[in-house]
Amino acid sequence: MKILILGAGKMGSFFCDLLSFDHEVAILDPDAQRLRFTFNCRRFTDPGEVDDFAPQLVINAATVKYTIQAFKSILPHIPKDCIISDIASVKTGLPEFYAACGHPFVSTHPMFGPTFASLSNLANENAIVIREGYHLGRVFFLDLYRRLGLHIEEYTFAEHDATVAYSLSIPFASTLAFGAVMKHQSAPGTTFKRHLAIARGLLSEDDYLISEILFNPLTAEKLDGIIARLTDLRDIVRRRDSQAMSEFLSSVRANFNSNTEKE
C-alpha cells in the first residue's frame, strides 16, 4: 500500500519506521529539518509533491492544533478514493470534517505518546479505533495495533470523548493542581520526585494539546468530582477525624481494586 504520513514529529516518525518496510511510505512536513532523521521513505516538504505519489492511505500525525489544516492542505493532491485517517487525541471538529470531505476515513487514538511511553515496547499500552470509520481502514489499523501487542477498544466518537475526559483530563488536572502549589524541595521524597517527573512531562507538551484535552465538554463534570472529594479530604484533615480518614482511604482503595479487576 502507498501511505502518506503528515508530520515528521515523534509519532509521525514512529509510524514511518513502523510501516516503511511493508509499504511504500512518504512523509510530508513543511520543515525540512524535521525530515533529516526519517529513512526508507520518500520525503516531501510541499503538498504539490504528493500528486505523483498518489497515496492510498493518509495518516495525519500533525499536532492537534493543525490536524484539520493539514488535511485541507493535502486534499487537492490525493485520489478521491484515498482513505484519510487521524491519530489525534482530541477529535474536536473531526466528525464534521470527515462528513463533508468526500473521502473514506478512519479515526484512531493510540493511547500512548512519546512523553511517557516507550515506543519500542508497547505491550501494556492501549489504542482506540472509532467505529464510524470506513471498514477497510479500520481493519488496517486493527491489524497494525494487534501486531504491536496493544489492547484495542472500538468506540464511537462520543464514547471516545467520554474516555478521554476520564483517562486524560483527570490526570492532567490533578498534575496541574500539584504543579500549581509546588515549591522547591531541597530534600524531596520519592513520591514528590515521581509526581515532579510526571508534571515536567505533562508541561513539556504543547499548550494547545493540554488546553484542548481539558476543554473536552465532559471535563468540567470530572473536575467537579475532584473538587468535591478534595473538599471532603480537607474537612477530614481539619477535624483530624481518624475514622473518616480510614473510610476515605477504604473508598479510594476500592476504586483502585475495581479498576485493577477491569484491567
Coordinates of C-alpha atoms in Angstrom, one line a residue:
M1 CA 0.0 0.0 0.0
K2 CA 1.1 3.6 -0.7
I3 CA 0.9 5.5 2.6
L4 CA 1.4 9.2 3.1
I5 CA 2.2 10.4 6.6
L6 CA 1.6 14.1 7.5
G7 CA 4.0 15.4 10.1
A8 CA 7.5 14.2 10.9
G9 CA 7.3 14.6 14.6
K10 CA 7.8 11.8 17.0
M11 CA 4.6 10.0 16.2
G12 CA 4.9 10.6 12.5
S13 CA 8.4 9.2 12.5
F14 CA 7.3 6.3 14.6
F15 CA 4.6 5.3 12.1
C16 CA 7.0 5.9 9.2
D17 CA 9.6 3.5 10.8
L18 CA 6.8 1.0 11.6
L19 CA 5.3 0.9 8.1
S20 CA 8.1 1.6 5.7
F21 CA 9.4 -2.0 5.4
D22 CA 6.0 -3.4 4.5
H23 CA 4.5 -0.5 2.5
E24 CA 5.7 2.3 0.2
V25 CA 5.7 5.3 2.5
A26 CA 6.1 9.0 2.0
I27 CA 6.2 11.6 4.8
L28 CA 5.3 15.3 4.3
D29 CA 6.5 18.1 6.6
P30 CA 7.0 21.7 5.6
D31 CA 10.0 21.9 7.9
A32 CA 12.8 20.1 6.0
Q33 CA 14.9 19.9 9.2
R34 CA 12.4 17.5 10.7
L35 CA 12.8 15.1 7.8
R36 CA 16.5 14.6 8.4
F37 CA 16.0 11.6 10.6
T38 CA 13.4 9.7 8.5
F39 CA 14.6 6.9 6.3
N40 CA 13.4 4.2 3.9
C41 CA 10.7 6.6 2.7
R42 CA 10.1 9.5 0.2
R43 CA 10.3 12.9 1.8
F44 CA 8.2 15.9 0.8
T45 CA 8.1 19.5 2.0
D46 CA 5.3 20.7 -0.3
P47 CA 1.8 19.2 -0.8
G48 CA 2.2 19.6 -4.5
E49 CA 4.9 16.9 -4.4
V50 CA 2.2 14.4 -3.4
D51 CA 0.4 14.5 -6.8
D52 CA 2.7 11.9 -8.4
F53 CA 2.8 9.7 -5.3
A54 CA -1.0 9.1 -5.3
P55 CA -1.3 7.6 -1.8
Q56 CA -4.0 5.0 -1.0
L57 CA -3.9 6.0 2.7
V58 CA -3.1 9.2 4.5
I59 CA -2.1 9.1 8.2
N60 CA -2.4 12.6 9.7
A61 CA 0.2 12.8 12.5
A62 CA 0.3 16.6 12.7
T63 CA -0.1 18.2 16.1
V64 CA -3.6 18.6 17.3
K65 CA -3.7 22.3 16.6
Y66 CA -3.0 21.6 12.9
T67 CA -4.8 18.3 12.2
I68 CA -7.7 19.7 10.1
Q69 CA -5.4 22.3 8.5
A70 CA -3.0 19.5 7.4
F71 CA -5.9 17.6 5.9
K72 CA -7.2 20.6 4.0
S73 CA -3.7 21.2 2.5
I74 CA -3.4 17.7 1.1
L75 CA -7.0 17.0 -0.2
P76 CA -6.4 18.6 -3.6
H77 CA -3.4 16.3 -4.1
I78 CA -4.7 12.9 -3.3
P79 CA -7.0 10.5 -5.3
K80 CA -10.7 10.7 -4.4
D81 CA -10.7 7.1 -3.1
C82 CA -7.8 7.7 -0.8
I83 CA -8.6 6.8 2.8
I84 CA -7.7 9.6 5.2
S85 CA -7.0 9.0 8.8
D86 CA -6.0 10.7 12.0
I87 CA -4.4 9.6 15.3
A88 CA -5.4 12.7 17.2
S89 CA -6.1 12.5 21.0
V90 CA -8.6 15.3 20.5
K91 CA -11.4 14.7 18.0
T92 CA -13.0 18.1 18.1
G93 CA -14.3 19.1 14.7
L94 CA -13.2 15.9 13.0
P95 CA -16.6 14.1 12.7
E96 CA -17.9 17.2 10.9
F97 CA -14.8 17.5 8.7
Y98 CA -15.0 13.8 7.7
A99 CA -18.7 14.1 6.9
A100 CA -18.0 16.8 4.4
C101 CA -14.6 15.9 3.0
G102 CA -15.8 13.3 0.4
H103 CA -13.1 10.7 1.4
P104 CA -13.4 7.4 3.2
F105 CA -11.9 7.9 6.6
V106 CA -10.7 6.1 9.7
S107 CA -10.0 7.7 13.1
T108 CA -7.9 6.1 15.8
H109 CA -6.3 7.1 19.0
P110 CA -3.1 5.4 20.1
M111 CA -3.4 5.9 23.9
F112 CA 0.3 6.4 24.3
G113 CA 2.7 9.1 23.3
P114 CA 6.4 9.9 23.2
T115 CA 6.4 11.8 26.5
F116 CA 5.6 8.8 28.8
A117 CA 5.5 5.6 26.7
S118 CA 8.4 3.6 25.4
L119 CA 7.6 3.4 21.6
S120 CA 9.9 0.3 21.4
N121 CA 7.8 -1.6 24.0
L122 CA 4.0 -1.1 23.8
A123 CA 2.8 -4.4 25.2
N124 CA 1.0 -2.8 28.1
E125 CA -0.5 0.2 26.1
N126 CA -3.9 0.7 24.6
A127 CA -5.5 2.0 21.4
I128 CA -9.0 3.2 20.4
V129 CA -10.4 2.7 16.9
I130 CA -13.5 4.7 16.1
R131 CA -16.5 2.7 14.9
E132 CA -17.8 5.2 12.5
G133 CA -14.7 4.8 10.3
Y134 CA -14.5 3.1 6.8
H135 CA -14.4 -0.7 7.2
L136 CA -11.2 -1.4 5.3
G137 CA -9.4 1.5 7.1
R138 CA -10.5 0.1 10.4
V139 CA -9.3 -3.3 9.5
F140 CA -5.8 -1.9 8.6
F141 CA -5.4 -0.2 11.9
L142 CA -6.9 -3.0 14.0
D143 CA -4.3 -5.4 12.4
L144 CA -1.5 -2.9 12.9
Y145 CA -2.3 -2.3 16.5
R146 CA -2.7 -6.0 17.2
R147 CA 0.8 -6.7 15.8
L148 CA 2.1 -4.1 18.2
G149 CA 0.5 -6.1 21.1
L150 CA -1.8 -3.2 22.0
H151 CA -5.1 -3.7 23.8
I152 CA -7.8 -2.3 21.5
E153 CA -11.2 -0.9 22.1
E154 CA -13.7 0.2 19.5
Y155 CA -15.6 3.3 20.4
T156 CA -17.9 5.8 18.7
F157 CA -16.6 9.4 18.6
A158 CA -18.9 10.2 21.6
E159 CA -17.6 7.3 23.6
H160 CA -14.0 8.3 22.8
D161 CA -14.6 11.8 24.1
A162 CA -16.0 10.3 27.3
T163 CA -13.0 8.1 27.7
V164 CA -10.5 11.0 27.1
A165 CA -12.4 13.1 29.7
Y166 CA -11.8 10.4 32.3
S167 CA -8.4 8.9 31.3
L168 CA -6.6 12.2 30.3
S169 CA -8.5 15.1 31.8
I170 CA -8.4 13.8 35.4
P171 CA -4.7 13.1 35.4
F172 CA -3.9 16.3 33.6
A173 CA -6.0 18.4 36.1
S174 CA -4.5 16.6 39.1
T175 CA -1.0 17.1 37.8
L176 CA -1.6 20.7 37.1
A177 CA -3.0 21.2 40.6
F178 CA 0.2 19.6 42.1
G179 CA 2.3 21.9 39.9
A180 CA 0.3 25.0 40.8
V181 CA 1.1 24.7 44.5
M182 CA 4.5 23.0 44.2
K183 CA 7.5 24.6 46.0
H184 CA 11.2 23.8 45.7
Q185 CA 12.3 21.0 47.9
S186 CA 16.0 20.7 48.9
A187 CA 15.5 17.0 50.0
P188 CA 12.4 15.7 48.2
G189 CA 11.0 12.3 48.9
T190 CA 10.5 9.6 46.4
T191 CA 6.8 10.3 46.0
F192 CA 7.4 14.0 45.4
K193 CA 10.1 13.2 42.8
R194 CA 7.8 10.9 40.9
H195 CA 5.0 13.5 40.8
L196 CA 7.5 16.1 39.7
A197 CA 8.7 13.9 36.8
I198 CA 5.1 13.4 35.7
A199 CA 4.4 17.2 35.9
R200 CA 7.5 18.0 33.9
G201 CA 6.5 15.5 31.2
L202 CA 3.0 17.0 31.0
L203 CA 4.3 20.6 30.8
S204 CA 6.6 19.6 28.0
E205 CA 3.5 19.0 25.9
D206 CA 2.1 21.7 23.6
D207 CA -0.1 24.2 25.3
Y208 CA -2.8 23.8 22.7
L209 CA -2.9 20.0 23.2
I210 CA -3.2 20.4 27.0
S211 CA -5.9 23.0 26.6
E212 CA -8.0 21.1 24.1
I213 CA -7.9 17.9 26.2
L214 CA -9.1 19.9 29.2
F215 CA -11.7 21.8 27.1
N216 CA -13.5 18.5 26.4
P217 CA -17.1 19.2 27.2
L218 CA -17.1 16.4 29.8
T219 CA -14.1 17.6 31.7
A220 CA -15.9 20.2 33.9
E221 CA -18.0 17.4 35.4
K222 CA -14.9 15.4 36.2
L223 CA -13.3 18.5 37.8
D224 CA -16.4 18.9 40.0
G225 CA -15.9 15.3 41.2
I226 CA -12.2 16.0 42.1
I227 CA -13.1 19.3 43.9
A228 CA -15.9 17.5 45.9
R229 CA -13.5 14.7 47.0
L230 CA -10.7 17.2 47.8
T231 CA -13.2 19.2 49.9
D232 CA -14.2 16.0 51.8
L233 CA -10.5 15.3 52.4
R234 CA -9.8 18.8 53.5
D235 CA -12.6 18.7 56.1
I236 CA -11.4 15.3 57.4
V237 CA -7.9 16.7 57.8
R238 CA -9.1 19.8 59.6
R239 CA -11.1 17.7 62.0
R240 CA -8.3 15.2 62.4
D241 CA -11.0 12.6 62.1
S242 CA -9.3 9.2 62.1
Q243 CA -12.4 7.2 61.5
A244 CA -13.5 9.4 58.5
M245 CA -9.9 9.2 57.1
S246 CA -10.0 5.4 57.3
E247 CA -13.3 5.3 55.5
F248 CA -12.0 7.7 52.8
L249 CA -8.9 5.6 52.2
S250 CA -11.0 2.5 52.1
S251 CA -13.2 4.1 49.3
V252 CA -10.1 5.0 47.4
R253 CA -8.6 1.5 47.7
A254 CA -12.0 0.1 46.5
N255 CA -11.7 2.3 43.4
F256 CA -8.2 1.0 42.7
N257 CA -9.3 -2.6 43.2
S258 CA -12.3 -2.1 40.9
N259 CA -10.1 -0.7 38.2
T260 CA -7.5 -3.5 38.6
E261 CA -10.2 -6.1 38.2
K262 CA -11.4 -4.5 34.9
E263 CA -7.8 -4.5 33.6

